PDB file of N, CA and C in Angstrom:
ATOM      1  N   UNK A   1      23.991  71.107 -25.978  1.00  0.00           N
ATOM      2  CA  UNK A   1      24.096  69.935 -25.141  1.00  0.00           C
ATOM      3  C   UNK A   1      24.518  68.609 -25.990  1.00  0.00           C
ATOM      4  N   UNK A   2      25.229  67.687 -25.329  1.00  0.00           N
ATOM      5  CA  UNK A   2      25.653  66.498 -25.984  1.00  0.00           C
ATOM      6  C   UNK A   2      24.387  65.664 -26.239  1.00  0.00           C
ATOM      7  N   UNK A   3      24.488  64.814 -27.104  1.00  0.00           N
ATOM      8  CA  UNK A   3      23.324  63.944 -27.429  1.00  0.00           C
ATOM      9  C   UNK A   3      23.852  62.395 -27.269  1.00  0.00           C
ATOM     10  N   UNK A   4      22.907  61.470 -26.807  1.00  0.00           N
ATOM     11  CA  UNK A   4      23.281  60.309 -26.507  1.00  0.00           C
ATOM     12  C   UNK A   4      23.331  59.374 -27.754  1.00  0.00           C
ATOM     13  N   UNK A   5      22.467  59.492 -28.645  1.00  0.00           N
ATOM     14  CA  UNK A   5      22.304  58.739 -29.840  1.00  0.00           C
ATOM     15  C   UNK A   5      22.235  59.580 -31.162  1.00  0.00           C
ATOM     16  N   UNK A   6      22.980  59.135 -32.248  1.00  0.00           N
ATOM     17  CA  UNK A   6      22.899  59.785 -33.406  1.00  0.00           C
ATOM     18  C   UNK A   6      21.481  59.912 -34.055  1.00  0.00           C
ATOM     19  N   UNK A   7      20.703  58.816 -33.741  1.00  0.00           N
ATOM     20  CA  UNK A   7      19.311  58.754 -34.364  1.00  0.00           C
ATOM     21  C   UNK A   7      18.351  59.180 -33.401  1.00  0.00           C
ATOM     22  N   UNK A   8      18.683  59.558 -32.314  1.00  0.00           N
ATOM     23  CA  UNK A   8      17.690  59.935 -31.175  1.00  0.00           C
ATOM     24  C   UNK A   8      16.815  58.848 -30.781  1.00  0.00           C
ATOM     25  N   UNK A   9      17.348  57.572 -30.853  1.00  0.00           N
ATOM     26  CA  UNK A   9      16.357  56.449 -30.267  1.00  0.00           C
ATOM     27  C   UNK A   9      15.373  56.184 -31.353  1.00  0.00           C
ATOM     28  N   UNK A  10      15.332  56.774 -32.491  1.00  0.00           N
ATOM     29  CA  UNK A  10      14.264  56.352 -33.637  1.00  0.00           C
ATOM     30  C   UNK A  10      14.872  56.011 -34.830  1.00  0.00           C
ATOM     31  N   UNK A  11      13.993  55.446 -35.624  1.00  0.00           N
ATOM     32  CA  UNK A  11      14.281  54.941 -37.032  1.00  0.00           C
ATOM     33  C   UNK A  11      13.621  55.910 -38.011  1.00  0.00           C
ATOM     34  N   UNK A  12      13.227  57.172 -37.718  1.00  0.00           N
ATOM     35  CA  UNK A  12      12.417  57.900 -38.627  1.00  0.00           C
ATOM     36  C   UNK A  12      13.523  59.060 -39.172  1.00  0.00           C
ATOM     37  N   UNK A  13      14.016  58.546 -40.332  1.00  0.00           N
ATOM     38  CA  UNK A  13      14.884  59.468 -40.946  1.00  0.00           C
ATOM     39  C   UNK A  13      14.187  60.127 -42.240  1.00  0.00           C
ATOM     40  N   UNK A  14      14.019  61.390 -42.157  1.00  0.00           N
ATOM     41  CA  UNK A  14      13.316  62.046 -43.171  1.00  0.00           C
ATOM     42  C   UNK A  14      11.878  61.842 -43.247  1.00  0.00           C
ATOM     43  N   UNK A  15      11.345  61.439 -42.275  1.00  0.00           N
ATOM     44  CA  UNK A  15       9.791  61.148 -42.391  1.00  0.00           C
ATOM     45  C   UNK A  15       8.934  62.144 -41.725  1.00  0.00           C
ATOM     46  N   UNK A  16       9.234  62.889 -40.791  1.00  0.00           N
ATOM     47  CA  UNK A  16       8.371  63.923 -40.233  1.00  0.00           C
ATOM     48  C   UNK A  16       7.471  63.302 -39.243  1.00  0.00           C
ATOM     49  N   UNK A  17       6.611  62.512 -39.318  1.00  0.00           N
ATOM     50  CA  UNK A  17       5.677  61.920 -38.427  1.00  0.00           C
ATOM     51  C   UNK A  17       5.351  60.381 -38.670  1.00  0.00           C
ATOM     52  N   UNK A  18       5.311  59.733 -37.484  1.00  0.00           N
ATOM     53  CA  UNK A  18       5.098  58.342 -37.526  1.00  0.00           C
ATOM     54  C   UNK A  18       3.906  57.828 -36.709  1.00  0.00           C
ATOM     55  N   UNK A  19       3.125  57.049 -37.148  1.00  0.00           N
ATOM     56  CA  UNK A  19       1.873  56.630 -36.315  1.00  0.00           C
ATOM     57  C   UNK A  19       2.345  55.883 -34.949  1.00  0.00           C
ATOM     58  N   UNK A  20       1.529  56.058 -33.926  1.00  0.00           N
ATOM     59  CA  UNK A  20       1.896  55.298 -32.726  1.00  0.00           C
ATOM     60  C   UNK A  20       1.286  53.965 -32.670  1.00  0.00           C
ATOM     61  N   UNK A  21       2.110  53.048 -32.034  1.00  0.00           N
ATOM     62  CA  UNK A  21       1.609  51.737 -31.734  1.00  0.00           C
ATOM     63  C   UNK A  21       1.928  51.438 -30.325  1.00  0.00           C
ATOM     64  N   UNK A  22       1.555  50.170 -29.837  1.00  0.00           N
ATOM     65  CA  UNK A  22       1.699  49.590 -28.594  1.00  0.00           C
ATOM     66  C   UNK A  22       3.008  49.094 -28.488  1.00  0.00           C
ATOM     67  N   UNK A  23       4.000  49.398 -27.639  1.00  0.00           N
ATOM     68  CA  UNK A  23       5.273  48.743 -27.592  1.00  0.00           C
ATOM     69  C   UNK A  23       5.206  47.464 -26.938  1.00  0.00           C
ATOM     70  N   UNK A  24       5.765  46.356 -27.607  1.00  0.00           N
ATOM     71  CA  UNK A  24       5.806  45.054 -27.244  1.00  0.00           C
ATOM     72  C   UNK A  24       6.539  44.955 -25.914  1.00  0.00           C
ATOM     73  N   UNK A  25       7.463  45.916 -25.571  1.00  0.00           N
ATOM     74  CA  UNK A  25       8.355  45.732 -24.322  1.00  0.00           C
ATOM     75  C   UNK A  25       7.611  46.309 -23.036  1.00  0.00           C
ATOM     76  N   UNK A  26       7.129  47.405 -23.258  1.00  0.00           N
ATOM     77  CA  UNK A  26       6.381  48.066 -21.976  1.00  0.00           C
ATOM     78  C   UNK A  26       4.906  48.323 -22.156  1.00  0.00           C
ATOM     79  N   UNK A  27       4.366  48.189 -23.218  1.00  0.00           N
ATOM     80  CA  UNK A  27       2.883  48.379 -23.499  1.00  0.00           C
ATOM     81  C   UNK A  27       2.584  49.789 -23.669  1.00  0.00           C
ATOM     82  N   UNK A  28       3.547  50.645 -23.682  1.00  0.00           N
ATOM     83  CA  UNK A  28       3.150  52.048 -23.730  1.00  0.00           C
ATOM     84  C   UNK A  28       2.921  52.479 -25.312  1.00  0.00           C
ATOM     85  N   UNK A  29       1.966  53.518 -25.479  1.00  0.00           N
ATOM     86  CA  UNK A  29       1.761  54.069 -26.739  1.00  0.00           C
ATOM     87  C   UNK A  29       2.861  54.948 -27.390  1.00  0.00           C
ATOM     88  N   UNK A  30       3.721  54.456 -28.078  1.00  0.00           N
ATOM     89  CA  UNK A  30       4.965  55.298 -28.634  1.00  0.00           C
ATOM     90  C   UNK A  30       5.049  55.144 -30.074  1.00  0.00           C
ATOM     91  N   UNK A  31       5.728  56.093 -30.779  1.00  0.00           N
ATOM     92  CA  UNK A  31       5.951  55.868 -32.184  1.00  0.00           C
ATOM     93  C   UNK A  31       6.361  54.557 -32.809  1.00  0.00           C
ATOM     94  N   UNK A  32       5.982  54.175 -33.819  1.00  0.00           N
ATOM     95  CA  UNK A  32       6.320  52.926 -34.465  1.00  0.00           C
ATOM     96  C   UNK A  32       7.853  52.818 -34.600  1.00  0.00           C
ATOM     97  N   UNK A  33       8.409  53.742 -34.959  1.00  0.00           N
ATOM     98  CA  UNK A  33      10.002  53.605 -35.327  1.00  0.00           C
ATOM     99  C   UNK A  33      10.787  53.660 -33.842  1.00  0.00           C
ATOM    100  N   UNK A  34      10.136  54.074 -32.870  1.00  0.00           N
ATOM    101  CA  UNK A  34      10.722  54.018 -31.482  1.00  0.00           C
ATOM    102  C   UNK A  34      10.548  52.804 -30.703  1.00  0.00           C
ATOM    103  N   UNK A  35       9.446  52.184 -30.903  1.00  0.00           N
ATOM    104  CA  UNK A  35       8.914  51.072 -30.053  1.00  0.00           C
ATOM    105  C   UNK A  35       9.809  49.814 -30.340  1.00  0.00           C
ATOM    106  N   UNK A  36      10.010  49.001 -29.281  1.00  0.00           N
ATOM    107  CA  UNK A  36      10.764  47.923 -29.321  1.00  0.00           C
ATOM    108  C   UNK A  36       9.865  46.703 -30.019  1.00  0.00           C
ATOM    109  N   UNK A  37      10.197  46.227 -31.144  1.00  0.00           N
ATOM    110  CA  UNK A  37       9.250  45.247 -31.827  1.00  0.00           C
ATOM    111  C   UNK A  37       9.894  43.816 -31.590  1.00  0.00           C
ATOM    112  N   UNK A  38       9.080  43.032 -31.048  1.00  0.00           N
ATOM    113  CA  UNK A  38       9.530  41.747 -30.660  1.00  0.00           C
ATOM    114  C   UNK A  38       8.495  40.721 -31.219  1.00  0.00           C
ATOM    115  N   UNK A  39       8.757  39.722 -31.958  1.00  0.00           N
ATOM    116  CA  UNK A  39       7.770  38.748 -32.461  1.00  0.00           C
ATOM    117  C   UNK A  39       7.723  37.610 -31.551  1.00  0.00           C
ATOM    118  N   UNK A  40       6.568  37.509 -30.939  1.00  0.00           N
ATOM    119  CA  UNK A  40       6.290  36.650 -29.862  1.00  0.00           C
ATOM    120  C   UNK A  40       5.716  35.344 -30.559  1.00  0.00           C
ATOM    121  N   UNK A  41       6.326  34.249 -30.437  1.00  0.00           N
ATOM    122  CA  UNK A  41       5.917  32.958 -30.998  1.00  0.00           C
ATOM    123  C   UNK A  41       5.225  32.017 -29.895  1.00  0.00           C
ATOM    124  N   UNK A  42       3.986  31.672 -30.007  1.00  0.00           N
ATOM    125  CA  UNK A  42       3.378  30.964 -28.825  1.00  0.00           C
ATOM    126  C   UNK A  42       2.828  29.620 -29.461  1.00  0.00           C
ATOM    127  N   UNK A  43       2.786  28.706 -28.704  1.00  0.00           N
ATOM    128  CA  UNK A  43       2.218  27.278 -29.152  1.00  0.00           C
ATOM    129  C   UNK A  43       0.661  27.594 -29.176  1.00  0.00           C
ATOM    130  N   UNK A  44       0.248  26.873 -30.297  1.00  0.00           N
ATOM    131  CA  UNK A  44      -1.353  26.833 -30.419  1.00  0.00           C
ATOM    132  C   UNK A  44      -1.869  26.017 -29.395  1.00  0.00           C
ATOM    133  N   UNK A  45      -1.305  24.802 -29.174  1.00  0.00           N
ATOM    134  CA  UNK A  45      -1.820  23.814 -28.237  1.00  0.00           C
ATOM    135  C   UNK A  45      -1.210  24.118 -26.839  1.00  0.00           C
ATOM    136  N   UNK A  46      -2.053  24.148 -25.907  1.00  0.00           N
ATOM    137  CA  UNK A  46      -1.495  24.592 -24.459  1.00  0.00           C
ATOM    138  C   UNK A  46      -0.763  23.362 -23.893  1.00  0.00           C
ATOM    139  N   UNK A  47       0.058  23.806 -22.858  1.00  0.00           N
ATOM    140  CA  UNK A  47       0.944  22.694 -22.371  1.00  0.00           C
ATOM    141  C   UNK A  47       0.312  21.551 -21.720  1.00  0.00           C
ATOM    142  N   UNK A  48      -0.803  21.752 -21.097  1.00  0.00           N
ATOM    143  CA  UNK A  48      -1.532  20.609 -20.419  1.00  0.00           C
ATOM    144  C   UNK A  48      -2.078  19.644 -21.424  1.00  0.00           C
ATOM    145  N   UNK A  49      -2.461  19.998 -22.683  1.00  0.00           N
ATOM    146  CA  UNK A  49      -3.099  19.232 -23.637  1.00  0.00           C
ATOM    147  C   UNK A  49      -1.850  18.482 -24.275  1.00  0.00           C
ATOM    148  N   UNK A  50      -0.741  19.009 -24.316  1.00  0.00           N
ATOM    149  CA  UNK A  50       0.439  18.311 -24.832  1.00  0.00           C
ATOM    150  C   UNK A  50       0.992  17.170 -24.067  1.00  0.00           C
ATOM    151  N   UNK A  51       0.675  17.495 -22.660  1.00  0.00           N
ATOM    152  CA  UNK A  51       1.289  16.496 -21.677  1.00  0.00           C
ATOM    153  C   UNK A  51       0.292  15.386 -21.669  1.00  0.00           C
ATOM    154  N   UNK A  52      -1.120  15.756 -21.842  1.00  0.00           N
ATOM    155  CA  UNK A  52      -2.145  14.524 -21.868  1.00  0.00           C
ATOM    156  C   UNK A  52      -1.878  13.578 -23.199  1.00  0.00           C
ATOM    157  N   UNK A  53      -1.523  14.201 -24.169  1.00  0.00           N
ATOM    158  CA  UNK A  53      -1.422  13.416 -25.428  1.00  0.00           C
ATOM    159  C   UNK A  53      -0.203  12.527 -25.218  1.00  0.00           C
ATOM    160  N   UNK A  54       0.938  12.990 -24.644  1.00  0.00           N
ATOM    161  CA  UNK A  54       2.188  12.256 -24.303  1.00  0.00           C
ATOM    162  C   UNK A  54       1.888  11.157 -23.283  1.00  0.00           C
ATOM    163  N   UNK A  55       1.062  11.318 -22.362  1.00  0.00           N
ATOM    164  CA  UNK A  55       0.760  10.311 -21.420  1.00  0.00           C
ATOM    165  C   UNK A  55      -0.155   9.237 -21.915  1.00  0.00           C
ATOM    166  N   UNK A  56      -0.930   9.682 -23.067  1.00  0.00           N
ATOM    167  CA  UNK A  56      -1.919   8.597 -23.756  1.00  0.00           C
ATOM    168  C   UNK A  56      -1.235   7.804 -24.602  1.00  0.00           C
ATOM    169  N   UNK A  57      -0.106   8.291 -25.255  1.00  0.00           N
ATOM    170  CA  UNK A  57       0.446   7.547 -26.190  1.00  0.00           C
ATOM    171  C   UNK A  57       1.296   6.399 -25.828  1.00  0.00           C
ATOM    172  N   UNK A  58       1.492   5.208 -26.615  1.00  0.00           N
ATOM    173  CA  UNK A  58       2.114   4.149 -26.062  1.00  0.00           C
ATOM    174  C   UNK A  58       3.148   3.803 -27.093  1.00  0.00           C
ATOM    175  N   UNK A  59       4.388   3.535 -26.785  1.00  0.00           N
ATOM    176  CA  UNK A  59       5.382   2.984 -27.504  1.00  0.00           C
ATOM    177  C   UNK A  59       5.996   1.726 -27.064  1.00  0.00           C
ATOM    178  N   UNK A  60       6.303   0.886 -28.092  1.00  0.00           N
ATOM    179  CA  UNK A  60       7.021  -0.353 -27.629  1.00  0.00           C
ATOM    180  C   UNK A  60       8.426  -0.120 -27.681  1.00  0.00           C
ATOM    181  N   UNK A  61       8.994  -0.052 -26.460  1.00  0.00           N
ATOM    182  CA  UNK A  61      10.405   0.279 -26.401  1.00  0.00           C
ATOM    183  C   UNK A  61      11.235  -1.051 -26.508  1.00  0.00           C
ATOM    184  N   UNK A  62      12.278  -0.841 -27.439  1.00  0.00           N
ATOM    185  CA  UNK A  62      13.321  -1.998 -27.710  1.00  0.00           C
ATOM    186  C   UNK A  62      14.461  -1.780 -26.912  1.00  0.00           C
ATOM    187  N   UNK A  63      15.222  -2.794 -26.623  1.00  0.00           N
ATOM    188  CA  UNK A  63      16.505  -2.570 -25.810  1.00  0.00           C
ATOM    189  C   UNK A  63      17.431  -1.949 -26.940  1.00  0.00           C
ATOM    190  N   UNK A  64      18.484  -1.512 -26.331  1.00  0.00           N
ATOM    191  CA  UNK A  64      19.494  -0.741 -27.057  1.00  0.00           C
ATOM    192  C   UNK A  64      20.159  -1.753 -28.172  1.00  0.00           C
ATOM    193  N   UNK A  65      20.386  -2.919 -27.853  1.00  0.00           N
ATOM    194  CA  UNK A  65      20.883  -3.752 -28.989  1.00  0.00           C
ATOM    195  C   UNK A  65      19.766  -4.168 -29.952  1.00  0.00           C
ATOM    196  N   UNK A  66      18.633  -4.357 -29.610  1.00  0.00           N
ATOM    197  CA  UNK A  66      17.396  -4.514 -30.596  1.00  0.00           C
ATOM    198  C   UNK A  66      17.094  -3.277 -31.465  1.00  0.00           C
ATOM    199  N   UNK A  67      17.568  -2.225 -30.921  1.00  0.00           N
ATOM    200  CA  UNK A  67      17.267  -0.941 -31.950  1.00  0.00           C
ATOM    201  C   UNK A  67      18.032  -1.052 -33.094  1.00  0.00           C
ATOM    202  N   UNK A  68      19.370  -1.714 -33.121  1.00  0.00           N
ATOM    203  CA  UNK A  68      20.018  -1.780 -34.313  1.00  0.00           C
ATOM    204  C   UNK A  68      19.500  -2.689 -35.269  1.00  0.00           C
ATOM    205  N   UNK A  69      18.575  -3.603 -34.971  1.00  0.00           N
ATOM    206  CA  UNK A  69      18.032  -4.553 -35.939  1.00  0.00           C
ATOM    207  C   UNK A  69      17.066  -3.745 -37.007  1.00  0.00           C
ATOM    208  N   UNK A  70      17.361  -3.871 -38.098  1.00  0.00           N
ATOM    209  CA  UNK A  70      16.723  -3.194 -39.272  1.00  0.00           C
ATOM    210  C   UNK A  70      15.538  -3.755 -39.934  1.00  0.00           C
ATOM    211  N   UNK A  71      15.316  -5.063 -39.547  1.00  0.00           N
ATOM    212  CA  UNK A  71      14.187  -5.865 -40.184  1.00  0.00           C
ATOM    213  C   UNK A  71      12.873  -5.180 -39.771  1.00  0.00           C
ATOM    214  N   UNK A  72      11.993  -5.169 -40.586  1.00  0.00           N
ATOM    215  CA  UNK A  72      10.603  -4.636 -40.225  1.00  0.00           C
ATOM    216  C   UNK A  72       9.838  -5.320 -39.413  1.00  0.00           C
ATOM    217  N   UNK A  73       8.993  -4.951 -38.450  1.00  0.00           N
ATOM    218  CA  UNK A  73       8.203  -5.728 -37.520  1.00  0.00           C
ATOM    219  C   UNK A  73       7.394  -6.776 -38.344  1.00  0.00           C
ATOM    220  N   UNK A  74       7.061  -7.895 -37.667  1.00  0.00           N
ATOM    221  CA  UNK A  74       6.443  -8.869 -38.208  1.00  0.00           C
ATOM    222  C   UNK A  74       4.886  -8.435 -38.555  1.00  0.00           C
ATOM    223  N   UNK A  75       4.289  -8.807 -39.657  1.00  0.00           N
ATOM    224  CA  UNK A  75       2.951  -8.564 -39.967  1.00  0.00           C
ATOM    225  C   UNK A  75       2.072  -9.594 -39.415  1.00  0.00           C
ATOM    226  N   UNK A  76       0.731  -9.193 -39.229  1.00  0.00           N
ATOM    227  CA  UNK A  76      -0.077 -10.332 -38.580  1.00  0.00           C
ATOM    228  C   UNK A  76      -0.684 -10.951 -39.820  1.00  0.00           C
ATOM    229  N   UNK A  77      -0.696 -12.372 -39.525  1.00  0.00           N
ATOM    230  CA  UNK A  77      -1.448 -13.123 -40.842  1.00  0.00           C
ATOM    231  C   UNK A  77      -2.785 -13.239 -40.640  1.00  0.00           C
ATOM    232  N   UNK A  78      -3.528 -12.976 -41.653  1.00  0.00           N
ATOM    233  CA  UNK A  78      -4.989 -13.043 -41.563  1.00  0.00           C
ATOM    234  C   UNK A  78      -5.636 -14.421 -41.228  1.00  0.00           C
ATOM    235  N   UNK A  79      -6.596 -14.525 -40.707  1.00  0.00           N
ATOM    236  CA  UNK A  79      -7.225 -15.829 -40.390  1.00  0.00           C
ATOM    237  C   UNK A  79      -7.871 -16.190 -41.645  1.00  0.00           C
ATOM    238  N   UNK A  80      -7.929 -17.514 -41.982  1.00  0.00           N
ATOM    239  CA  UNK A  80      -8.620 -18.136 -43.138  1.00  0.00           C
ATOM    240  C   UNK A  80     -10.045 -18.193 -42.859  1.00  0.00           C
ATOM    241  N   UNK A  81     -10.777 -18.129 -43.907  1.00  0.00           N
ATOM    242  CA  UNK A  81     -12.303 -18.263 -43.918  1.00  0.00           C
ATOM    243  C   UNK A  81     -12.791 -19.395 -43.383  1.00  0.00           C
ATOM    244  N   UNK A  82     -11.996 -20.590 -43.708  1.00  0.00           N
ATOM    245  CA  UNK A  82     -12.761 -21.909 -43.502  1.00  0.00           C
ATOM    246  C   UNK A  82     -12.485 -22.246 -42.059  1.00  0.00           C
ATOM    247  N   UNK A  83     -11.462 -21.695 -41.496  1.00  0.00           N
ATOM    248  CA  UNK A  83     -11.350 -22.004 -39.955  1.00  0.00           C
ATOM    249  C   UNK A  83     -12.441 -21.419 -39.010  1.00  0.00           C
ATOM    250  N   UNK A  84     -12.994 -21.983 -38.201  1.00  0.00           N
ATOM    251  CA  UNK A  84     -14.065 -21.502 -37.328  1.00  0.00           C
ATOM    252  C   UNK A  84     -13.623 -20.676 -36.276  1.00  0.00           C
ATOM    253  N   UNK A  85     -14.354 -19.621 -35.946  1.00  0.00           N
ATOM    254  CA  UNK A  85     -14.065 -18.691 -34.943  1.00  0.00           C
ATOM    255  C   UNK A  85     -14.149 -19.267 -33.507  1.00  0.00           C
ATOM    256  N   UNK A  86     -13.102 -19.045 -32.670  1.00  0.00           N
ATOM    257  CA  UNK A  86     -13.213 -19.612 -31.273  1.00  0.00           C
ATOM    258  C   UNK A  86     -14.586 -19.130 -30.716  1.00  0.00           C
ATOM    259  N   UNK A  87     -15.302 -20.139 -29.907  1.00  0.00           N
ATOM    260  CA  UNK A  87     -16.455 -19.638 -29.265  1.00  0.00           C
ATOM    261  C   UNK A  87     -16.199 -18.711 -28.190  1.00  0.00           C
ATOM    262  N   UNK A  88     -17.008 -17.769 -28.035  1.00  0.00           N
ATOM    263  CA  UNK A  88     -17.164 -16.767 -26.973  1.00  0.00           C
ATOM    264  C   UNK A  88     -17.695 -17.327 -25.748  1.00  0.00           C
ATOM    265  N   UNK A  89     -17.306 -17.079 -24.585  1.00  0.00           N
ATOM    266  CA  UNK A  89     -18.169 -17.620 -23.388  1.00  0.00           C
ATOM    267  C   UNK A  89     -19.491 -16.629 -23.266  1.00  0.00           C
ATOM    268  N   UNK A  90     -20.391 -17.591 -23.031  1.00  0.00           N
ATOM    269  CA  UNK A  90     -21.941 -17.062 -22.767  1.00  0.00           C
ATOM    270  C   UNK A  90     -22.777 -16.919 -24.080  1.00  0.00           C
ATOM    271  N   UNK A  91     -22.120 -17.518 -25.091  1.00  0.00           N
ATOM    272  CA  UNK A  91     -22.800 -17.457 -26.395  1.00  0.00           C
ATOM    273  C   UNK A  91     -23.386 -19.034 -26.630  1.00  0.00           C
ATOM    274  N   UNK A  92     -24.344 -19.082 -27.634  1.00  0.00           N
ATOM    275  CA  UNK A  92     -24.889 -20.323 -27.813  1.00  0.00           C
ATOM    276  C   UNK A  92     -23.810 -21.050 -28.828  1.00  0.00           C
ATOM    277  N   UNK A  93     -23.839 -22.258 -28.775  1.00  0.00           N
ATOM    278  CA  UNK A  93     -22.822 -23.147 -29.705  1.00  0.00           C
ATOM    279  C   UNK A  93     -23.339 -23.008 -31.207  1.00  0.00           C
ATOM    280  N   UNK A  94     -22.424 -22.795 -32.022  1.00  0.00           N
ATOM    281  CA  UNK A  94     -22.868 -22.704 -33.422  1.00  0.00           C
ATOM    282  C   UNK A  94     -23.257 -24.110 -34.045  1.00  0.00           C
ATOM    283  N   UNK A  95     -24.155 -23.995 -34.978  1.00  0.00           N
ATOM    284  CA  UNK A  95     -24.705 -25.208 -35.555  1.00  0.00           C
ATOM    285  C   UNK A  95     -23.682 -25.893 -36.408  1.00  0.00           C
ATOM    286  N   UNK A  96     -23.697 -27.180 -36.557  1.00  0.00           N
ATOM    287  CA  UNK A  96     -22.895 -28.108 -37.415  1.00  0.00           C
ATOM    288  C   UNK A  96     -23.329 -27.838 -38.861  1.00  0.00           C
ATOM    289  N   UNK A  97     -22.178 -27.781 -39.734  1.00  0.00           N
ATOM    290  CA  UNK A  97     -22.522 -27.721 -41.090  1.00  0.00           C
ATOM    291  C   UNK A  97     -22.201 -26.197 -41.725  1.00  0.00           C
ATOM    292  N   UNK A  98     -21.995 -25.406 -41.029  1.00  0.00           N
ATOM    293  CA  UNK A  98     -21.709 -24.055 -41.381  1.00  0.00           C
ATOM    294  C   UNK A  98     -23.039 -23.258 -41.694  1.00  0.00           C
ATOM    295  N   UNK A  99     -24.228 -23.709 -42.010  1.00  0.00           N
ATOM    296  CA  UNK A  99     -25.319 -23.022 -42.349  1.00  0.00           C
ATOM    297  C   UNK A  99     -25.807 -22.208 -41.185  1.00  0.00           C
ATOM    298  N   UNK A 100     -26.414 -21.048 -41.471  1.00  0.00           N
ATOM    299  CA  UNK A 100     -27.008 -20.259 -40.333  1.00  0.00           C
ATOM    300  C   UNK A 100     -28.274 -21.023 -40.019  1.00  0.00           C
ATOM    301  N   UNK A 101     -28.579 -20.932 -38.484  1.00  0.00           N
ATOM    302  CA  UNK A 101     -29.544 -21.470 -37.959  1.00  0.00           C
ATOM    303  C   UNK A 101     -30.980 -21.041 -38.479  1.00  0.00           C
ATOM    304  N   UNK A 102     -32.039 -21.715 -38.484  1.00  0.00           N
ATOM    305  CA  UNK A 102     -33.325 -21.360 -38.961  1.00  0.00           C
ATOM    306  C   UNK A 102     -34.126 -20.458 -38.069  1.00  0.00           C
ATOM    307  N   UNK A 103     -34.631 -19.351 -38.330  1.00  0.00           N
ATOM    308  CA  UNK A 103     -35.336 -18.432 -37.360  1.00  0.00           C
ATOM    309  C   UNK A 103     -36.378 -19.100 -36.622  1.00  0.00           C
ATOM    310  N   UNK A 104     -36.482 -18.882 -35.379  1.00  0.00           N
ATOM    311  CA  UNK A 104     -37.640 -19.428 -34.463  1.00  0.00           C
ATOM    312  C   UNK A 104     -38.954 -18.698 -34.780  1.00  0.00           C
ATOM    313  N   UNK A 105     -39.994 -19.385 -34.832  1.00  0.00           N
ATOM    314  CA  UNK A 105     -41.366 -18.827 -35.066  1.00  0.00           C
ATOM    315  C   UNK A 105     -41.981 -18.621 -33.669  1.00  0.00           C
TER     316      UNK A 105
END
């Protein structure tokens, strides 16, 4: 009778016996040399978590012409120590002279 494949659908040349494994194509328990081996790559992070991170992240989008500008963004200047901080609403006014107020007894 004629045969379809020279290797008989297997990769077992001069081996005799090969241990069975689970085929990644059909899940059947078949010999290791006959099984279809596929390397499945899956993301560690699920798709919903990736979408949440993308929605939470913020980017300052520049116009197409401004994207060509290669100067670095401006740095924020530090406030000097001798300038007083602006008063917050709902707080007591600071005492004059810069010294801390005496504790009340």
